[in-house]
mmCIF file of C-alpha atoms in Angstrom:
data_model
loop_
_atom_site.group_PDB
_atom_site.id
_atom_site.type_symbol
_atom_site.label_atom_id
_atom_site.label_comp_id
_atom_site.label_asym_id
_atom_site.label_seq_id
_atom_site.Cartn_x
_atom_site.Cartn_y
_atom_site.Cartn_z
ATOM 1 C CA MET A 1 -0.122 0.253 0.277
ATOM 2 C CA LYS A 2 0.764 3.801 -0.620
ATOM 3 C CA TYR A 3 -0.255 5.693 2.283
ATOM 4 C CA ALA A 4 0.025 9.508 3.302
ATOM 5 C CA LEU A 5 -0.515 10.218 6.834
ATOM 6 C CA ILE A 6 -2.014 13.422 7.422
ATOM 7 C CA ASN A 7 -2.676 15.812 10.633
ATOM 8 C CA GLY A 8 -0.265 13.977 12.886
ATOM 9 C CA LYS A 9 2.031 15.226 15.553
ATOM 10 C CA ILE A 10 5.354 13.770 14.298
ATOM 11 C CA LEU A 11 8.044 12.682 17.244
ATOM 12 C CA ASN A 12 11.012 11.554 14.918
ATOM 13 C CA GLY A 13 12.827 9.525 17.819
ATOM 14 C CA HIS A 14 15.655 11.941 17.213
ATOM 15 C CA LYS A 15 17.429 12.878 20.723
ATOM 16 C CA ASP A 16 16.566 16.416 20.370
ATOM 17 C CA MET A 17 12.711 15.372 19.200
ATOM 18 C CA GLU A 18 9.845 17.767 19.362
ATOM 19 C CA VAL A 19 6.608 17.607 18.171
ATOM 20 C CA GLU A 20 6.358 18.627 14.513
ATOM 21 C CA THR A 21 2.968 19.338 12.835
ATOM 22 C CA GLY A 22 1.863 20.483 9.517
ATOM 23 C CA LYS A 23 3.903 17.636 7.546
ATOM 24 C CA THR A 24 2.780 14.566 5.620
ATOM 25 C CA ILE A 25 4.342 11.270 5.860
ATOM 26 C CA PHE A 26 4.392 9.557 2.513
ATOM 27 C CA ILE A 27 4.988 5.838 2.546
ATOM 28 C CA GLU A 28 5.352 3.630 -0.606
ATOM 29 C CA ASN A 29 6.927 0.006 -0.444
ATOM 30 C CA GLU A 30 7.584 -0.145 3.035
ATOM 31 C CA LYS A 31 9.622 2.583 3.120
ATOM 32 C CA ILE A 32 9.331 6.448 4.393
ATOM 33 C CA VAL A 33 9.706 8.359 0.654
ATOM 34 C CA ALA A 34 9.119 12.106 1.773
ATOM 35 C CA ILE A 35 7.494 13.923 5.012
ATOM 36 C CA GLU A 36 6.665 17.536 3.738
ATOM 37 C CA PRO A 37 3.392 19.698 3.674
ATOM 38 C CA TYR A 38 0.588 17.798 2.204
ATOM 39 C CA ARG A 39 0.411 17.996 -1.308
ATOM 40 C CA ASN A 40 -2.185 16.598 -4.201
ATOM 41 C CA LEU A 41 -2.044 12.839 -4.352
ATOM 42 C CA ASP A 42 -2.557 10.947 -7.352
ATOM 43 C CA LYS A 43 -5.386 8.143 -6.270
ATOM 44 C CA SER A 44 -2.727 5.112 -5.778
ATOM 45 C CA TYR A 45 -2.217 6.806 -1.935
ATOM 46 C CA GLN A 46 -4.536 6.004 0.863
ATOM 47 C CA ILE A 47 -4.970 9.197 2.872
ATOM 48 C CA ILE A 48 -4.668 8.390 6.533
ATOM 49 C CA ASP A 49 -6.033 11.345 9.007
ATOM 50 C CA LEU A 50 -4.341 11.118 12.122
ATOM 51 C CA GLN A 51 -6.454 13.402 13.911
ATOM 52 C CA GLY A 52 -4.003 15.407 15.544
ATOM 53 C CA LYS A 53 -2.541 12.246 17.246
ATOM 54 C CA TYR A 54 1.107 11.495 17.825
ATOM 55 C CA ILE A 55 3.235 9.440 15.615
ATOM 56 C CA LEU A 56 6.642 8.266 16.912
ATOM 57 C CA PRO A 57 8.885 5.399 15.989
ATOM 58 C CA GLY A 58 7.759 1.947 16.750
ATOM 59 C CA LEU A 59 9.617 0.754 20.077
ATOM 60 C CA ILE A 60 12.678 -1.554 20.304
ATOM 61 C CA ASN A 61 13.030 -4.130 22.783
ATOM 62 C CA MET A 62 16.476 -5.271 23.799
ATOM 63 C CA HIS A 63 15.983 -7.989 25.731
ATOM 64 C CA VAL A 64 13.155 -10.813 24.768
ATOM 65 C CA HIS A 65 12.670 -14.555 25.601
ATOM 66 C CA LEU A 66 9.636 -15.325 23.403
ATOM 67 C CA ALA A 67 9.083 -18.406 25.302
ATOM 68 C CA GLY A 68 7.489 -17.153 28.081
ATOM 69 C CA ASN A 69 3.785 -15.790 29.349
ATOM 70 C CA GLY A 70 4.951 -13.230 32.012
ATOM 71 C CA LYS A 71 2.223 -14.734 34.247
ATOM 72 C CA PRO A 72 2.845 -14.639 38.077
ATOM 73 C CA GLN A 73 3.682 -17.785 39.612
ATOM 74 C CA LYS A 74 3.039 -19.454 43.178
ATOM 75 C CA LYS A 75 6.513 -21.315 43.159
ATOM 76 C CA GLN A 76 9.247 -21.634 40.842
ATOM 77 C CA LYS A 77 8.424 -23.940 37.552
ATOM 78 C CA ASP A 78 11.336 -26.704 36.888
ATOM 79 C CA ASN A 79 11.855 -24.991 33.267
ATOM 80 C CA GLU A 80 13.937 -27.561 31.925
ATOM 81 C CA LYS A 81 11.429 -30.275 32.159
ATOM 82 C CA THR A 82 9.040 -28.332 30.707
ATOM 83 C CA VAL A 83 11.105 -27.382 27.780
ATOM 84 C CA LYS A 84 11.686 -30.903 27.169
ATOM 85 C CA MET A 85 8.285 -31.888 27.100
ATOM 86 C CA LEU A 86 7.367 -29.193 24.824
ATOM 87 C CA LEU A 87 10.116 -30.612 22.425
ATOM 88 C CA SER A 88 9.468 -34.214 23.010
ATOM 89 C CA ASN A 89 7.464 -34.715 19.846
ATOM 90 C CA PRO A 90 6.200 -33.235 16.468
ATOM 91 C CA LEU A 91 3.011 -32.332 17.738
ATOM 92 C CA SER A 92 4.014 -30.450 20.709
ATOM 93 C CA GLN A 93 6.758 -28.890 18.744
ATOM 94 C CA ARG A 94 4.362 -27.261 16.390
ATOM 95 C CA ILE A 95 2.190 -26.360 19.178
ATOM 96 C CA THR A 96 5.324 -24.591 21.174
ATOM 97 C CA TYR A 97 6.079 -22.920 17.777
ATOM 98 C CA LYS A 98 2.971 -21.242 17.377
ATOM 99 C CA VAL A 99 2.757 -19.730 20.857
ATOM 100 C CA VAL A 100 6.195 -18.596 20.362
ATOM 101 C CA SER A 101 4.747 -16.959 17.456
ATOM 102 C CA ASN A 102 1.976 -15.562 18.944
ATOM 103 C CA PHE A 103 4.064 -14.018 21.779
ATOM 104 C CA ALA A 104 5.797 -12.106 18.875
ATOM 105 C CA LYS A 105 2.612 -10.822 17.793
ATOM 106 C CA ILE A 106 1.426 -9.325 21.118
ATOM 107 C CA GLU A 107 4.797 -7.565 21.068
ATOM 108 C CA LEU A 108 3.584 -5.535 17.957
ATOM 109 C CA MET A 109 0.285 -5.401 18.557
ATOM 110 C CA SER A 110 1.537 -3.241 21.710
ATOM 111 C CA GLY A 111 3.481 -1.004 19.929
ATOM 112 C CA VAL A 112 7.356 -2.767 19.789
ATOM 113 C CA THR A 113 8.151 -3.088 15.782
ATOM 114 C CA THR A 114 11.655 -4.725 16.999
ATOM 115 C CA ILE A 115 12.868 -7.135 19.088
ATOM 116 C CA ARG A 116 16.497 -8.760 20.212
ATOM 117 C CA THR A 117 15.792 -12.151 21.662
ATOM 118 C CA VAL A 118 18.614 -13.360 23.583
ATOM 119 C CA GLY A 119 17.512 -17.007 24.629
ATOM 120 C CA GLY A 120 14.804 -18.950 23.042
ATOM 121 C CA ILE A 121 13.566 -22.386 22.599
ATOM 122 C CA ALA A 122 15.175 -24.897 19.602
ATOM 123 C CA HIS A 123 15.838 -22.566 16.539
ATOM 124 C CA TYR A 124 12.385 -21.003 16.652
ATOM 125 C CA ASP A 125 13.752 -17.127 16.685
ATOM 126 C CA SER A 126 15.330 -17.284 13.697
ATOM 127 C CA LYS A 127 12.961 -19.530 12.042
ATOM 128 C CA LEU A 128 10.195 -17.093 13.185
ATOM 129 C CA ARG A 129 12.264 -14.091 12.162
ATOM 130 C CA ASP A 130 12.816 -15.471 8.541
ATOM 131 C CA GLU A 131 8.597 -16.215 8.348
ATOM 132 C CA ILE A 132 7.940 -12.729 9.270
ATOM 133 C CA LEU A 133 10.117 -11.157 6.589
ATOM 134 C CA LYS A 134 8.830 -13.470 4.376
ATOM 135 C CA GLY A 135 5.016 -12.117 5.164
ATOM 136 C CA LYS A 136 3.894 -15.907 6.089
ATOM 137 C CA VAL A 137 3.181 -14.935 9.520
ATOM 138 C CA ILE A 138 2.315 -11.067 11.414
ATOM 139 C CA GLY A 139 5.415 -9.993 13.845
ATOM 140 C CA PRO A 140 7.769 -7.380 14.708
ATOM 141 C CA ARG A 141 11.473 -7.337 13.175
ATOM 142 C CA ILE A 142 13.415 -10.082 15.325
ATOM 143 C CA VAL A 143 16.929 -10.044 15.732
ATOM 144 C CA ALA A 144 17.761 -13.532 16.922
ATOM 145 C CA SER A 145 20.078 -15.138 19.081
ATOM 146 C CA ASN A 146 17.839 -18.612 19.504
ATOM 147 C CA GLU A 147 19.403 -20.568 22.613
ATOM 148 C CA GLY A 148 21.836 -19.006 24.710
ATOM 149 C CA ILE A 149 25.124 -21.049 25.826
ATOM 150 C CA SER A 150 25.320 -21.470 29.942
ATOM 151 C CA VAL A 151 27.093 -24.152 31.635
ATOM 152 C CA PRO A 152 25.714 -27.023 33.899
ATOM 153 C CA HIS A 153 23.686 -25.615 36.757
ATOM 154 C CA GLY A 154 23.857 -22.370 35.005
ATOM 155 C CA HIS A 155 21.329 -19.689 34.331
ATOM 156 C CA MET A 156 18.487 -20.835 32.221
ATOM 157 C CA ALA A 157 20.651 -24.283 31.075
ATOM 158 C CA GLY A 158 18.314 -26.610 29.616
ATOM 159 C CA SER A 159 15.366 -24.291 29.083
ATOM 160 C CA VAL A 160 16.465 -21.441 26.776
ATOM 161 C CA ALA A 161 20.286 -21.823 27.103
ATOM 162 C CA ILE A 162 22.284 -25.023 26.188
ATOM 163 C CA ALA A 163 24.713 -26.072 28.561
ATOM 164 C CA ALA A 164 28.406 -26.455 27.573
ATOM 165 C CA HIS A 165 30.481 -28.944 29.836
ATOM 166 C CA ASN A 166 33.934 -27.508 28.628
ATOM 167 C CA ASN A 167 35.184 -24.932 26.242
ATOM 168 C CA GLU A 168 34.730 -27.464 22.919
ATOM 169 C CA GLU A 169 30.867 -28.063 23.740
ATOM 170 C CA ALA A 170 30.870 -24.400 23.587
ATOM 171 C CA LEU A 171 32.556 -23.554 20.422
ATOM 172 C CA ALA A 172 30.202 -26.730 19.097
ATOM 173 C CA LEU A 173 26.962 -24.767 20.129
ATOM 174 C CA VAL A 174 28.511 -21.356 18.245
ATOM 175 C CA ASP A 175 28.728 -23.347 15.376
ATOM 176 C CA LYS A 176 25.272 -24.472 15.760
ATOM 177 C CA ALA A 177 24.123 -20.951 16.064
ATOM 178 C CA LYS A 178 26.005 -20.187 12.930
ATOM 179 C CA SER A 179 24.225 -22.956 10.456
ATOM 180 C CA GLN A 180 20.661 -21.632 12.018
ATOM 181 C CA ASN A 181 21.799 -18.130 10.864
ATOM 182 C CA VAL A 182 21.238 -16.240 14.167
ATOM 183 C CA ASP A 183 22.069 -12.501 14.323
ATOM 184 C CA LEU A 184 24.225 -12.651 17.732
ATOM 185 C CA ILE A 185 25.347 -14.649 20.644
ATOM 186 C CA LYS A 186 24.086 -15.011 23.869
ATOM 187 C CA LEU A 187 25.890 -16.038 26.863
ATOM 188 C CA MET A 188 24.491 -16.705 30.619
ATOM 189 C CA ILE A 189 28.064 -15.640 32.514
ATOM 190 C CA THR A 190 26.430 -15.556 35.564
ATOM 191 C CA GLY A 191 23.510 -16.980 37.588
ATOM 192 C CA GLY A 192 20.375 -14.995 38.449
ATOM 193 C CA VAL A 193 17.993 -14.084 41.400
ATOM 194 C CA LEU A 194 15.936 -17.332 40.469
ATOM 195 C CA ASP A 195 19.076 -19.333 40.560
ATOM 196 C CA ALA A 196 20.304 -18.274 43.781
ATOM 197 C CA LYS A 197 20.126 -20.624 46.906
ATOM 198 C CA GLU A 198 21.700 -17.750 49.507
ATOM 199 C CA LYS A 199 21.766 -14.527 50.020
ATOM 200 C CA GLY A 200 23.995 -12.272 47.635
ATOM 201 C CA VAL A 201 24.775 -14.448 45.618
ATOM 202 C CA PRO A 202 22.377 -13.810 42.672
ATOM 203 C CA GLY A 203 25.186 -12.872 40.359
ATOM 204 C CA GLU A 204 27.738 -15.605 41.218
ATOM 205 C CA LEU A 205 29.826 -16.518 38.161
ATOM 206 C CA LYS A 206 29.261 -19.528 36.679
ATOM 207 C CA MET A 207 30.845 -19.553 33.150
ATOM 208 C CA PRO A 208 34.815 -19.768 33.723
ATOM 209 C CA PRO A 209 36.708 -16.866 32.195
ATOM 210 C CA GLU A 210 38.506 -19.142 29.800
ATOM 211 C CA MET A 211 35.229 -20.360 28.296
ATOM 212 C CA VAL A 212 33.705 -16.980 28.022
ATOM 213 C CA LYS A 213 36.941 -15.894 26.110
ATOM 214 C CA ALA A 214 36.854 -18.955 23.657
ATOM 215 C CA VAL A 215 33.427 -18.241 22.577
ATOM 216 C CA CYS A 216 34.043 -14.509 22.166
ATOM 217 C CA ASP A 217 37.093 -14.777 20.405
ATOM 218 C CA LYS A 218 35.233 -17.346 17.625
ATOM 219 C CA ALA A 219 32.219 -15.270 17.641
ATOM 220 C CA HIS A 220 34.057 -12.075 16.836
ATOM 221 C CA GLN A 221 35.596 -13.939 13.935
ATOM 222 C CA LEU A 222 32.461 -14.951 12.660
ATOM 223 C CA GLY A 223 31.458 -11.437 12.872
ATOM 224 C CA TYR A 224 28.785 -11.830 15.760
ATOM 225 C CA LYS A 225 28.169 -9.727 18.612
ATOM 226 C CA VAL A 226 28.073 -10.939 21.787
ATOM 227 C CA ALA A 227 25.149 -10.733 24.450
ATOM 228 C CA ALA A 228 26.099 -11.844 28.034
ATOM 229 C CA HIS A 229 23.544 -12.378 31.078
ATOM 230 C CA VAL A 230 25.595 -10.998 33.992
ATOM 231 C CA GLU A 231 24.265 -9.810 37.393
ATOM 232 C CA SER A 232 27.191 -8.874 39.489
ATOM 233 C CA SER A 233 30.534 -6.704 38.978
ATOM 234 C CA GLU A 234 32.657 -9.827 38.616
ATOM 235 C CA GLY A 235 30.060 -10.852 35.927
ATOM 236 C CA VAL A 236 30.824 -7.548 34.231
ATOM 237 C CA ARG A 237 34.137 -7.659 34.164
ATOM 238 C CA VAL A 238 34.416 -10.874 32.832
ATOM 239 C CA ALA A 239 32.372 -10.273 29.695
ATOM 240 C CA LEU A 240 33.876 -7.102 29.098
ATOM 241 C CA GLU A 241 37.639 -8.468 29.269
ATOM 242 C CA ASN A 242 36.635 -11.348 27.507
ATOM 243 C CA GLY A 243 34.806 -10.012 24.619
ATOM 244 C CA ALA A 244 26.545 -4.206 38.978
ATOM 245 C CA LYS A 245 28.329 -1.462 39.984
ATOM 246 C CA LEU A 246 30.876 0.004 37.639
ATOM 247 C CA ASP A 247 34.648 0.663 38.580
ATOM 248 C CA ASP A 248 37.384 2.763 36.703
ATOM 249 C CA GLU A 249 38.294 -0.400 35.175
ATOM 250 C CA MET A 250 34.955 -1.732 33.656
ATOM 251 C CA ILE A 251 34.392 1.874 32.700
ATOM 252 C CA ALA A 252 37.418 2.039 30.707
ATOM 253 C CA LEU A 253 36.598 -1.448 29.197
ATOM 254 C CA PHE A 254 33.156 -0.580 28.268
ATOM 255 C CA LYS A 255 34.728 2.068 26.063
ATOM 256 C CA GLU A 256 37.504 -0.003 25.146
ATOM 257 C CA LYS A 257 35.417 -2.867 23.783
ATOM 258 C CA LYS A 258 32.949 -0.284 22.587
ATOM 259 C CA ALA A 259 30.184 -2.348 24.630
ATOM 260 C CA PHE A 260 26.658 -1.342 25.401
ATOM 261 C CA LEU A 261 24.762 -1.784 28.624
ATOM 262 C CA CYS A 262 21.045 -3.316 28.226
ATOM 263 C CA THR A 263 18.808 -1.921 31.410
ATOM 264 C CA THR A 264 16.375 -4.628 32.341
ATOM 265 C CA ILE A 265 14.286 -2.979 35.859
ATOM 266 C CA SER A 266 11.195 -4.674 34.751
ATOM 267 C CA PRO A 267 12.303 -8.503 36.248
ATOM 268 C CA ALA A 268 13.842 -6.997 39.460
ATOM 269 C CA LEU A 269 10.933 -4.484 40.425
ATOM 270 C CA PRO A 270 8.174 -7.140 41.446
ATOM 271 C CA PHE A 271 10.876 -9.249 43.775
ATOM 272 C CA ALA A 272 12.305 -6.252 45.092
ATOM 273 C CA LEU A 273 9.485 -3.816 45.508
ATOM 274 C CA PHE A 274 6.083 -6.044 46.399
ATOM 275 C CA ASP A 275 5.017 -7.624 49.208
ATOM 276 C CA SER A 276 5.925 -11.190 49.154
ATOM 277 C CA SER A 277 1.962 -11.889 49.639
ATOM 278 C CA ILE A 278 1.889 -10.701 46.509
ATOM 279 C CA SER A 279 4.809 -11.672 44.534
ATOM 280 C CA ASN A 280 5.221 -15.062 46.442
ATOM 281 C CA VAL A 281 8.603 -15.418 46.495
ATOM 282 C CA SER A 282 10.824 -16.524 49.185
ATOM 283 C CA GLU A 283 13.152 -14.444 52.005
ATOM 284 C CA ILE A 284 16.368 -15.065 50.062
ATOM 285 C CA GLU A 285 14.577 -14.191 46.565
ATOM 286 C CA LYS A 286 13.584 -10.874 47.868
ATOM 287 C CA TYR A 287 16.901 -9.929 49.227
ATOM 288 C CA ASN A 288 18.564 -10.764 46.078
ATOM 289 C CA GLY A 289 15.598 -8.953 44.044
ATOM 290 C CA GLU A 290 16.513 -5.807 46.117
ATOM 291 C CA LEU A 291 20.362 -6.323 45.408
ATOM 292 C CA VAL A 292 19.948 -6.602 41.922
ATOM 293 C CA PHE A 293 17.082 -4.149 41.266
ATOM 294 C CA ASN A 294 19.289 -1.249 43.300
ATOM 295 C CA GLY A 295 22.389 -2.648 41.185
ATOM 296 C CA ILE A 296 20.901 -2.435 37.890
ATOM 297 C CA ILE A 297 19.817 1.481 38.923
ATOM 298 C CA ASP A 298 23.190 2.089 40.267
ATOM 299 C CA CYS A 299 24.784 0.519 37.347
ATOM 300 C CA ALA A 300 22.452 2.475 34.442
ATOM 301 C CA LYS A 301 23.247 5.764 36.153
ATOM 302 C CA GLN A 302 27.016 5.538 36.089
ATOM 303 C CA ALA A 303 27.322 4.142 32.708
ATOM 304 C CA LEU A 304 25.263 7.397 31.789
ATOM 305 C CA GLU A 305 27.638 9.809 33.823
ATOM 306 C CA ASN A 306 30.591 8.084 32.078
ATOM 307 C CA ASP A 307 28.566 8.243 28.147
ATOM 308 C CA ILE A 308 28.468 4.529 28.190
ATOM 309 C CA PRO A 309 25.577 3.706 25.668
ATOM 310 C CA VAL A 310 22.237 2.392 27.634
ATOM 311 C CA VAL A 311 19.339 0.830 25.692
ATOM 312 C CA LEU A 312 16.377 -0.848 27.201
ATOM 313 C CA GLY A 313 14.927 -4.411 27.580
ATOM 314 C CA ASN A 314 12.384 -5.924 29.939
ATOM 315 C CA ASP A 315 13.502 -9.687 30.303
ATOM 316 C CA VAL A 316 9.871 -10.336 28.952
ATOM 317 C CA GLY A 317 8.656 -14.190 30.046
ATOM 318 C CA CYS A 318 9.804 -13.326 33.452
ATOM 319 C CA PRO A 319 6.950 -13.456 36.562
ATOM 320 C CA TRP A 320 4.832 -10.497 36.351
ATOM 321 C CA VAL A 321 6.301 -9.429 32.695
ATOM 322 C CA SER A 322 4.473 -9.656 30.030
ATOM 323 C CA GLN A 323 4.559 -9.341 26.245
ATOM 324 C CA TYR A 324 2.599 -6.348 25.738
ATOM 325 C CA ASP A 325 4.264 -3.852 28.589
ATOM 326 C CA PHE A 326 7.383 -2.847 27.473
ATOM 327 C CA TRP A 327 6.551 0.373 27.842
ATOM 328 C CA ARG A 328 6.668 0.170 31.467
ATOM 329 C CA GLU A 329 10.562 -0.099 31.093
ATOM 330 C CA LEU A 330 10.699 3.549 29.508
ATOM 331 C CA TYR A 331 8.617 4.486 32.434
ATOM 332 C CA TYR A 332 10.807 2.866 35.277
ATOM 333 C CA PHE A 333 13.984 4.334 33.197
ATOM 334 C CA HIS A 334 12.732 7.637 33.675
ATOM 335 C CA LYS A 335 11.586 7.236 37.301
ATOM 336 C CA TYR A 336 14.509 5.282 38.708
ATOM 337 C CA ILE A 337 17.472 6.149 36.592
ATOM 338 C CA GLY A 338 16.111 10.267 36.281
ATOM 339 C CA VAL A 339 16.229 10.604 32.574
ATOM 340 C CA SER A 340 13.629 12.623 30.586
ATOM 341 C CA ASN A 341 10.727 11.064 28.841
ATOM 342 C CA CYS A 342 12.162 12.298 25.654
ATOM 343 C CA PHE A 343 15.574 10.618 26.622
ATOM 344 C CA ALA A 344 13.648 7.690 27.453
ATOM 345 C CA LEU A 345 11.712 7.370 24.096
ATOM 346 C CA TYR A 346 15.312 8.228 22.396
ATOM 347 C CA THR A 347 16.958 5.427 24.190
ATOM 348 C CA ALA A 348 14.058 2.802 23.298
ATOM 349 C CA THR A 349 13.992 3.823 19.695
ATOM 350 C CA SER A 350 16.789 5.837 17.648
ATOM 351 C CA LEU A 351 19.906 4.509 19.863
ATOM 352 C CA ALA A 352 18.330 0.786 20.445
ATOM 353 C CA SER A 353 18.418 0.819 16.373
ATOM 354 C CA LYS A 354 21.854 1.817 16.590
ATOM 355 C CA TYR A 355 22.889 -1.040 18.777
ATOM 356 C CA ALA A 356 20.777 -3.525 17.372
ATOM 357 C CA GLY A 357 22.577 -3.045 13.989
ATOM 358 C CA LEU A 358 19.636 -1.313 12.337
ATOM 359 C CA GLU A 359 20.652 1.974 12.277
ATOM 360 C CA ASP A 360 19.703 2.478 8.331
ATOM 361 C CA VAL A 361 16.975 0.555 8.646
ATOM 362 C CA THR A 362 14.592 1.813 11.435
ATOM 363 C CA GLY A 363 14.384 3.546 14.837
ATOM 364 C CA THR A 364 13.435 7.110 13.517
ATOM 365 C CA ILE A 365 10.893 8.567 11.304
ATOM 366 C CA ASP A 366 13.262 9.502 8.432
ATOM 367 C CA ILE A 367 13.278 9.381 4.453
ATOM 368 C CA GLY A 368 14.441 6.257 3.471
ATOM 369 C CA LYS A 369 13.563 4.080 6.769
ATOM 370 C CA GLU A 370 11.562 1.252 6.964
ATOM 371 C CA ALA A 371 7.754 2.348 7.858
ATOM 372 C CA ASP A 372 7.836 1.206 12.097
ATOM 373 C CA MET A 373 5.672 3.934 13.396
ATOM 374 C CA ILE A 374 3.062 3.722 16.348
ATOM 375 C CA VAL A 375 -0.031 6.195 16.902
ATOM 376 C CA VAL A 376 -1.006 7.320 20.423
ATOM 377 C CA SER A 377 -3.515 9.929 21.310
ATOM 378 C CA GLU A 378 -1.396 11.861 24.098
ATOM 379 C CA ASN A 379 2.011 13.279 24.124
ATOM 380 C CA PRO A 380 4.761 10.737 25.691
ATOM 381 C CA LEU A 381 7.127 13.622 26.080
ATOM 382 C CA ASP A 382 4.840 14.802 28.518
ATOM 383 C CA ASP A 383 3.845 11.046 30.122
ATOM 384 C CA LEU A 384 5.296 8.119 28.875
ATOM 385 C CA LYS A 385 2.100 6.361 30.155
ATOM 386 C CA ALA A 386 0.946 7.127 26.910
ATOM 387 C CA LEU A 387 2.454 4.601 25.360
ATOM 388 C CA ARG A 388 0.400 1.780 26.842
ATOM 389 C CA HIS A 389 -3.064 2.605 24.432
ATOM 390 C CA VAL A 390 -1.657 2.028 21.087
ATOM 391 C CA GLU A 391 -3.929 3.365 18.008
ATOM 392 C CA LYS A 392 -2.207 2.212 15.242
ATOM 393 C CA VAL A 393 0.806 0.450 14.131
ATOM 394 C CA PHE A 394 2.867 0.442 11.192
ATOM 395 C CA THR A 395 5.333 -2.582 10.413
ATOM 396 C CA ARG A 396 7.418 -2.236 7.655
ATOM 397 C CA GLY A 397 4.908 -0.292 5.878
ATOM 398 C CA LYS A 398 1.912 -2.516 6.564
ATOM 399 C CA LEU A 399 -0.949 -0.765 8.753
ATOM 400 C CA ILE A 400 -2.341 -2.572 11.795
ATOM 401 C CA ASP A 401 -5.345 -0.360 12.719
ATOM 402 C CA HIS A 402 -6.371 -0.464 16.756
ATOM 403 C CA PRO A 403 -4.226 -3.223 17.533
ATOM 404 C CA LYS A 404 -5.679 -5.498 20.732
ATOM 405 C CA VAL A 405 -3.881 -7.468 23.159
ATOM 406 C CA LYS A 406 -5.626 -9.220 25.983
ATOM 407 C CA ILE A 407 -4.147 -7.871 29.274
ATOM 408 C CA ASN A 408 -3.833 -9.421 32.779
ATOM 409 C CA LYS A 409 -5.757 -7.469 35.014
ATOM 410 C CA ILE A 410 -3.854 -8.685 38.293
ATOM 411 C CA VAL A 411 -0.681 -8.150 36.826
ATOM 412 C CA GLU A 412 -1.697 -4.319 35.628
ATOM 413 C CA THR A 413 -3.331 -4.122 39.111
ATOM 414 C CA GLU A 414 -0.228 -4.501 40.845
ATOM 415 C CA LEU A 415 2.483 -2.774 38.421
ATOM 416 C CA ASP A 416 0.171 0.060 38.353
ATOM 417 C CA LYS A 417 0.670 0.874 42.003
ATOM 418 C CA TYR A 418 4.502 1.536 41.142
ATOM 419 C CA LEU A 419 4.172 4.226 38.334
#
């Protein structure tokens, strides 16, 4: 379709964005071809009157696990056992892939037009990426890692990551990922809040530094970037040296390695701030949740103070983190890190596109970019809660009018207490 979007208030996604009016956005063959005052058009264009609503780039979620639904849970599940069951036969595999596909569609319907997956089931993320690009299914643009690389008893081992017992097995997993045509490699270097059995050790180092180095060296040789799950200063240092409170050495390493930080507040917040009667977490989990929550905030503040790039992801799939709620991560970034609404929006659009390797493709409303945009009624520069109600989504030039997602009312009610 060829569209002319009139009477919209444009937020282009740039760092210094301001509301622009009096311009029409022209879309042809998936791309933005002009942004200029309205002109007479031939009949091949469909005119869409935005009626004074706000149009901005689609959001980019840099920390996604498509296998999870984000529902609260009364006790920890055996994720490894669950995944084994899901992949046990062709029928359950087809059903699981359909579920993954539906979760990706929910991301899109909520205004997220690009996701970066960092741990998934089998090769489903890259398979879905390709089917979306071919138009076989509806979903966001996907930057896919497929299964992460972990170690025995390491973070997410056996579920969305495969355990490598030694360097040889870890390097074989890199080869496997390459055969699946992934976009990046994901390492699980430390444990996480759900892994920790004692207070104070949610970031316990699990993957040996020599394994991290071996994988990073091979991944970089093959042209891949490496994403790392780390929840401690030691984990950050190991990740940077070979491929969270920052000290001067780590700040220097971030800059030397041209690394960026993906801030992820959403999964830690319920552990840290909810009453245990609501979150159903143990005393140990709550303690560790508070430790990680405060560490994430301190780390993000230090990164920004030292000109280290920060992007946003919400670790979707964790308890209380739904596929439609990425907008909350922007709100938390503003509330707890102290950035402006404008900077939060820039971080989740233009800046994220750069570090996802898509700077020339998406992330801003500019001529030549693919038409990945969303429309909301209120101005997110005034209040980021405007992003929770998306009225239109454009994905690679295709219009989805009045997208709908099913909201978990319990999750919404509890999380809204922290807005």
